[in-house]
Tab-separated table of C-alpha atoms and ligand atoms in Angstrom:
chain	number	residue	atom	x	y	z
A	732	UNK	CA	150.017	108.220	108.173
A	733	UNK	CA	146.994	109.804	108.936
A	734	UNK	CA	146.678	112.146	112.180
A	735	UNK	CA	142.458	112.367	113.459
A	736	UNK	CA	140.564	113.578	116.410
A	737	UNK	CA	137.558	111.683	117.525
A	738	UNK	CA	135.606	114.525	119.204
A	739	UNK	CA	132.277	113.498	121.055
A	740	UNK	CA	130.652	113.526	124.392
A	741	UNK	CA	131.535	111.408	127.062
A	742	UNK	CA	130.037	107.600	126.171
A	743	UNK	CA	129.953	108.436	122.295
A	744	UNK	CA	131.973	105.374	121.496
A	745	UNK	CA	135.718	107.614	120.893
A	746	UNK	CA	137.664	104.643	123.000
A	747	UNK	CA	135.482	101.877	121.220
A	748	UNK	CA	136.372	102.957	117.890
A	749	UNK	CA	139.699	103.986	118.625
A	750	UNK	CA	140.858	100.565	119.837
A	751	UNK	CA	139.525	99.023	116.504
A	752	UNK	CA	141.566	101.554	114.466
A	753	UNK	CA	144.662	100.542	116.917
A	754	UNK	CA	144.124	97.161	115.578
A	755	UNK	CA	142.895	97.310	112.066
A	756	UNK	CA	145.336	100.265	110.970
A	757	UNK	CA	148.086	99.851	113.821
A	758	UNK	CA	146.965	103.659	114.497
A	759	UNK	CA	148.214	104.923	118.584
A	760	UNK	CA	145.662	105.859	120.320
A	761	UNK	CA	146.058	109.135	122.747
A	762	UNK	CA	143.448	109.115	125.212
A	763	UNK	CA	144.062	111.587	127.830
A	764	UNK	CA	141.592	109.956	130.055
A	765	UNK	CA	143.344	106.614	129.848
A	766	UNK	CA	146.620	108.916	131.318
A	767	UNK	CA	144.963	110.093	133.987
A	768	UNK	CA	143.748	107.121	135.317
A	769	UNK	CA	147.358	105.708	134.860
A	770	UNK	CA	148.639	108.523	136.615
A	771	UNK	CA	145.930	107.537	139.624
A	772	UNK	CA	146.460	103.616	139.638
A	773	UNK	CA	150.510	104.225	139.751
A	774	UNK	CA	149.606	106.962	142.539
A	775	UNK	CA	151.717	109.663	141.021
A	776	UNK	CA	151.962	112.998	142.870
A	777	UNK	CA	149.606	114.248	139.634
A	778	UNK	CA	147.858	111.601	139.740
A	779	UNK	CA	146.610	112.219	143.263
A	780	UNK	CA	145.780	115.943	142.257
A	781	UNK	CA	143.423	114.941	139.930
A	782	UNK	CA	141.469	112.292	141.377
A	783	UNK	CA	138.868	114.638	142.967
A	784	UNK	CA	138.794	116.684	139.780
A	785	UNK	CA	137.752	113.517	137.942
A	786	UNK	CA	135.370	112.047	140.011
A	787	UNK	CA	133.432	114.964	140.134
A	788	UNK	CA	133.214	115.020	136.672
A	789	UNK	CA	135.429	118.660	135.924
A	790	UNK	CA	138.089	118.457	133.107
A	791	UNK	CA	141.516	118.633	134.944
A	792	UNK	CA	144.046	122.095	133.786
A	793	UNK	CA	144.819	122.995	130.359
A	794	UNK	CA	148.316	122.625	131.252
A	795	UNK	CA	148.568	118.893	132.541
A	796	UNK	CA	146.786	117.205	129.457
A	797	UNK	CA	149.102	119.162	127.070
A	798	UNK	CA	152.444	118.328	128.879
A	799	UNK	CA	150.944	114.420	128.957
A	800	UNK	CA	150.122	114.853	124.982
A	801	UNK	CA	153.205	116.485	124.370
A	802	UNK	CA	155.086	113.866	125.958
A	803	UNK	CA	153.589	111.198	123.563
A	804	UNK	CA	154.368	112.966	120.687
A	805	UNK	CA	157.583	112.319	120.564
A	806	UNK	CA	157.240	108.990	121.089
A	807	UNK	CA	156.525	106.090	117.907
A	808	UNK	CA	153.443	107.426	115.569
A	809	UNK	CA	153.080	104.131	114.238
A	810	UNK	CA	149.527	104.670	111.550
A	811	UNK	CA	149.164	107.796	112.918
A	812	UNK	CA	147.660	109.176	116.231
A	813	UNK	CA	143.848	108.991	117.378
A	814	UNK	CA	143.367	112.020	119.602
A	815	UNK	CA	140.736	110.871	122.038
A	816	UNK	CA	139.439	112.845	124.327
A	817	UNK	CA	141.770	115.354	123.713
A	818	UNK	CA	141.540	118.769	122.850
A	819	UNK	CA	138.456	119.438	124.814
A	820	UNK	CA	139.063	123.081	125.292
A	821	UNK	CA	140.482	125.760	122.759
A	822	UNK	CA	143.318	126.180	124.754
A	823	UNK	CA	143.754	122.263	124.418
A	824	UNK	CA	143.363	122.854	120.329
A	825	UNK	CA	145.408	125.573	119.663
A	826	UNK	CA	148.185	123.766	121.682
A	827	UNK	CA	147.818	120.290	119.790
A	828	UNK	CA	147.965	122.738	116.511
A	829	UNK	CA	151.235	124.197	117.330
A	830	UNK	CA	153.012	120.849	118.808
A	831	UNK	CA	152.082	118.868	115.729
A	832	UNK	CA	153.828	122.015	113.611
A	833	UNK	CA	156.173	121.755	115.524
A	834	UNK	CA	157.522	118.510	114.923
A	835	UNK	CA	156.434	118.721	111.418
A	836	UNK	CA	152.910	117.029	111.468
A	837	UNK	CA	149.226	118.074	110.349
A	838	UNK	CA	146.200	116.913	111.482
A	839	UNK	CA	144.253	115.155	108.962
A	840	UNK	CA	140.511	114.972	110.454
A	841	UNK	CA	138.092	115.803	113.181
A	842	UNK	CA	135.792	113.320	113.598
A	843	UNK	CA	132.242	114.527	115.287
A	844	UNK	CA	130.575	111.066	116.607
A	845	UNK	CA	127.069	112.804	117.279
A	846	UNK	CA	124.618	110.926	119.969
A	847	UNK	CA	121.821	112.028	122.013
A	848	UNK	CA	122.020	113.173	125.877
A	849	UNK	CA	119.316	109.926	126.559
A	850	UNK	CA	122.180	107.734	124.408
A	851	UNK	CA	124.922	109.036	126.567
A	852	UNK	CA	123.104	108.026	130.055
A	853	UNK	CA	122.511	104.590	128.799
A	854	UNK	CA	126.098	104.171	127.699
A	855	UNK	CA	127.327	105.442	130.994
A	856	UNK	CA	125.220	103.631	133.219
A	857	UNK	CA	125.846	99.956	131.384
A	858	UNK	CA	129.938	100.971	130.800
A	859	UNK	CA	132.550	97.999	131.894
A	860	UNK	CA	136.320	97.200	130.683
A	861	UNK	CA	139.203	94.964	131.240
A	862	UNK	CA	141.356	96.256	133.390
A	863	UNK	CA	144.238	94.679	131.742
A	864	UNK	CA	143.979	95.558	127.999
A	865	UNK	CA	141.694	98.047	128.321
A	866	UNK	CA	138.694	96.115	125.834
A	867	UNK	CA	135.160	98.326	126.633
A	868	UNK	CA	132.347	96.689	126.891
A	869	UNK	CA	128.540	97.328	128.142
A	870	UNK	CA	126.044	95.174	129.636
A	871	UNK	CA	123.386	95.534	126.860
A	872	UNK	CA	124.489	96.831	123.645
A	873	UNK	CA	128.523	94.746	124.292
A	874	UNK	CA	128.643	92.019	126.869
A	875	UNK	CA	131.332	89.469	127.053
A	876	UNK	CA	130.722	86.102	125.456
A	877	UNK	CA	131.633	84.226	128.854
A	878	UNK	CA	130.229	86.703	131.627
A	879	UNK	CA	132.970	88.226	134.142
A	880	UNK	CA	135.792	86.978	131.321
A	881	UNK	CA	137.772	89.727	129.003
A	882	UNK	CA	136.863	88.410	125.309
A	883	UNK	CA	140.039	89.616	124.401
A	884	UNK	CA	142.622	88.706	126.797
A	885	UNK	CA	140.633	86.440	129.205
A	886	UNK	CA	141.344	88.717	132.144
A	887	UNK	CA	138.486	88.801	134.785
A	888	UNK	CA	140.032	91.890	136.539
A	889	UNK	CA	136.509	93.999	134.688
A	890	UNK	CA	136.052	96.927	136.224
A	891	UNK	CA	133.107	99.858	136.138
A	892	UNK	CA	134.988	104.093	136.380
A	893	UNK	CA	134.136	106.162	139.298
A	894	UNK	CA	132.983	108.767	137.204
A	895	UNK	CA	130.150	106.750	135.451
A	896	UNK	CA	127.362	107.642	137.823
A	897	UNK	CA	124.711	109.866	137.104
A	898	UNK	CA	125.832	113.121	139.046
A	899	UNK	CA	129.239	112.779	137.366
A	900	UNK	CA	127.498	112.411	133.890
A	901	UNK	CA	125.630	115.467	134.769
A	902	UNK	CA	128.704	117.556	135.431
A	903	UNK	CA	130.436	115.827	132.711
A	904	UNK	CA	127.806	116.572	130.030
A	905	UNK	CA	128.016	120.401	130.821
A	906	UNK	CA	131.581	120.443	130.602
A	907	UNK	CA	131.200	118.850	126.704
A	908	UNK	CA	128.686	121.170	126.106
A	909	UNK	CA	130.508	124.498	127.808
A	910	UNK	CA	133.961	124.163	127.020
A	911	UNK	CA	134.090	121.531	123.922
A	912	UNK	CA	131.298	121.679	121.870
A	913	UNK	CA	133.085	124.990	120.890
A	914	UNK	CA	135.737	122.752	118.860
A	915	UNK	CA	133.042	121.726	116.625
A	916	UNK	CA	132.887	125.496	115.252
A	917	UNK	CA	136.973	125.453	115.160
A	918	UNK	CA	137.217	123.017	113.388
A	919	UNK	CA	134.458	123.454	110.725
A	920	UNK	CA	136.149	127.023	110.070
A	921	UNK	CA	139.083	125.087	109.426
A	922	UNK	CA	137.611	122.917	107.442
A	923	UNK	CA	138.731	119.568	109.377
A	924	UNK	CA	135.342	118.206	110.564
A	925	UNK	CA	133.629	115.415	109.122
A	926	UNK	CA	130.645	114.021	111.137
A	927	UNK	CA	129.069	110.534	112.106
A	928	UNK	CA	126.311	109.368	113.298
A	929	UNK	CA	127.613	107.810	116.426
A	930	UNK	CA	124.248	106.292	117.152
A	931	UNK	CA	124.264	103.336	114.915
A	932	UNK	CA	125.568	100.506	115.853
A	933	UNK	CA	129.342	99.917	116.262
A	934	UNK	CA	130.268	98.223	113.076
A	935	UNK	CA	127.888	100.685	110.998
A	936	UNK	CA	130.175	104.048	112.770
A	937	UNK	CA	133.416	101.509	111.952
A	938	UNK	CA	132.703	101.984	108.693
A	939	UNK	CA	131.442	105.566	108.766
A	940	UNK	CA	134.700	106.409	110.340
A	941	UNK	CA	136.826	104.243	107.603
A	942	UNK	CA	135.053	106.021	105.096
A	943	UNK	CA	136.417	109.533	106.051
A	944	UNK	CA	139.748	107.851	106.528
A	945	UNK	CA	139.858	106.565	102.999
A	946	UNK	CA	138.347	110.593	101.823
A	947	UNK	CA	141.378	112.426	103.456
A	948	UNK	CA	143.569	109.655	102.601
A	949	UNK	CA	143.315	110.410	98.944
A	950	UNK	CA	142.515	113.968	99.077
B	2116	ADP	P1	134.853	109.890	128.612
B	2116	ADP	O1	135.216	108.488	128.207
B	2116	ADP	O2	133.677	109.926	129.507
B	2116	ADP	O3	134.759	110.840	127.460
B	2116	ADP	P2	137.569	110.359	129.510
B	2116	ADP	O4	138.056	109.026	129.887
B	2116	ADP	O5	138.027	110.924	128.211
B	2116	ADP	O6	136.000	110.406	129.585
B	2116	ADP	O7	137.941	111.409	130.649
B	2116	ADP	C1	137.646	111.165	132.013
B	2116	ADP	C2	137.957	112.413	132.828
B	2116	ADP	O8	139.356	112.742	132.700
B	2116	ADP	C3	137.232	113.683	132.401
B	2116	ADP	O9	135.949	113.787	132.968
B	2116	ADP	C4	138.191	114.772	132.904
B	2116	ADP	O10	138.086	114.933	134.302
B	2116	ADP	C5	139.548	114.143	132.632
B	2116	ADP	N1	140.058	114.467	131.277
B	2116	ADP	C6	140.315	113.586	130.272
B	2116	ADP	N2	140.783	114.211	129.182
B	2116	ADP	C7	140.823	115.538	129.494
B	2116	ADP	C8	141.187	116.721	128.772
B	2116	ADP	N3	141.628	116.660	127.506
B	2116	ADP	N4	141.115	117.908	129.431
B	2116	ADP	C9	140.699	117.984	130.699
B	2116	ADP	N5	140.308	116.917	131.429
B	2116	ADP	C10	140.362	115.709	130.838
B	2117	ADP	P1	133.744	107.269	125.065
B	2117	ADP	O1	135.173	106.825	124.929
B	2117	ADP	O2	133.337	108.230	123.984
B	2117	ADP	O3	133.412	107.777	126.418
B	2117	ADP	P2	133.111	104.397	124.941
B	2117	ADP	O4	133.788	103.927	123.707
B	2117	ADP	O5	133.730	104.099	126.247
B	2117	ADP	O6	132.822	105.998	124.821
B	2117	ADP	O7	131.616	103.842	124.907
B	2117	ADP	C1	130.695	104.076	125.966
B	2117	ADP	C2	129.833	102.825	126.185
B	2117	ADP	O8	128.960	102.635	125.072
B	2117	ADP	C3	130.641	101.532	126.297
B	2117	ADP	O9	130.007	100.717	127.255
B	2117	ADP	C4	130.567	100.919	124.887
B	2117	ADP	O10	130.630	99.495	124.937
B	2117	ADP	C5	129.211	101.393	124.409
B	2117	ADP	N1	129.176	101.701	122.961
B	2117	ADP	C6	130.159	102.294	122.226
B	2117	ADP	N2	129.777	102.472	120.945
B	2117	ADP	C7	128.495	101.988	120.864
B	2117	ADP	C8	127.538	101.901	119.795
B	2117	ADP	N3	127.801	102.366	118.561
B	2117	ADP	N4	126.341	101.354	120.079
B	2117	ADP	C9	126.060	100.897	121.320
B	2117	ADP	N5	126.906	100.949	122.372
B	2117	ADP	C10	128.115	101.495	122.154
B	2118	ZN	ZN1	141.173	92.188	128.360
């Protein structure tokens, strides 16, 4: 079982390569983003407090995402968790230290996917996915073979986030580099990062991230 962060900006690729690791290693995948949105589609009292907050493109309380991550963990670890999008404050990392101590687990890796701010806008602008299994796609560099049809589960409920517009990007990029680049310095000190070059294509940063798998596997 191996426990890994995949720690990037927003359109790096975290979800992308997360969902293969879901299927290839039968890894669950934590993604704090994909929560919130829950939280707004099922119209939860939290889920209507954080709407605005997430539109605008500012990372919701400290103190929500760690109650929602908490809650998780003591659910079914299956492979081992992917952390994505989650810590993205130090607040967030020192708490996700002390619950996985707590119920007796380590993290095994921080993955950095690095891209470029020009990357990121082109990701974000072109961004789609199926609103029923969650597949994400883009219009260039990911389409769907059959256009308006979910590859995956044939769905054509595709849908585009409120938050991927350019002002949201804006305030979303200064968040990442404010409050989370920090994480990369925590978690080099700890000696837990491992970075990829998250601009090749998405097989080639597959493979990037199996290859730190298989180094902390047998380390
Ligand atoms: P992206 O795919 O662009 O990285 P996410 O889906 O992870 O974005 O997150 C979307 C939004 O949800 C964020 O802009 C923020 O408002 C909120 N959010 C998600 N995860 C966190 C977190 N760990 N801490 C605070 N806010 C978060
Ligand atoms: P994040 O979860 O980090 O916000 P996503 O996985 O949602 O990022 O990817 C953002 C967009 O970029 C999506 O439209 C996805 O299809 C596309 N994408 C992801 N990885 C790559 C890649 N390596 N090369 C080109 N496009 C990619
Ligand atoms: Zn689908």
């Amino acid at each position: 079982m191996i426990n890994i962060i995949l720690l990037g900006p927003p359109g790096a690729g975290k979800g992308t390569q997360a969902h293969r690791l879901v299927a290839e290693r039968n890894m669950i995948q934590l993604s704090t983003g994909d929560m919130l949105r829950e939280a707004r589609t099922s119209g939860t009292a939290m889920g209507k407090m954080v709407a605005d907050v997430m539109d605008r493109g500012d990372l919701v309380t400290d103190e929500i995402v760690i109650g929602l991550i908490d809650e998780k963990l003591q659910g079914d670890n299956g492979g081992g968790f992917i952390f994505d999008g989650f810590p993205r404050t130090l607040a967030q990392a020192d708490a996700l230290g002390a619950l996985l101590k707590r119920s007796g687990r380590k993290l095994d890796a921080v993955i950095e996917m690095q891209v470029d701010d020009a990357a990121l806008v082109a990701r974000i602008s072109g961004r789609f996915t199926c609103g029923d299994c969650g597949e994400v796609y883009h219009d260039d560099t990911k389409p769907t073979a059959k256009p308006g049809t979910c590859d995956k589960c044939g769905s054509s409920d595709l849908k585009r986030r409120a938050d991927d517009n350019a002002d949201s990007l804006k305030v979303r990029l200064m968040e990442y580099y404010k409050k989370t680049s920090p994480l990369i310095g925590y978690y080099y000190a700890k000696g837990d990062l491992h970075t990829v070059d998250g601009l090749a294509e998405i097989d080639t940063v597959a493979k990037s991230i199996a290859n730190v798998l298989d180094q902390v596997r047998t380390s």
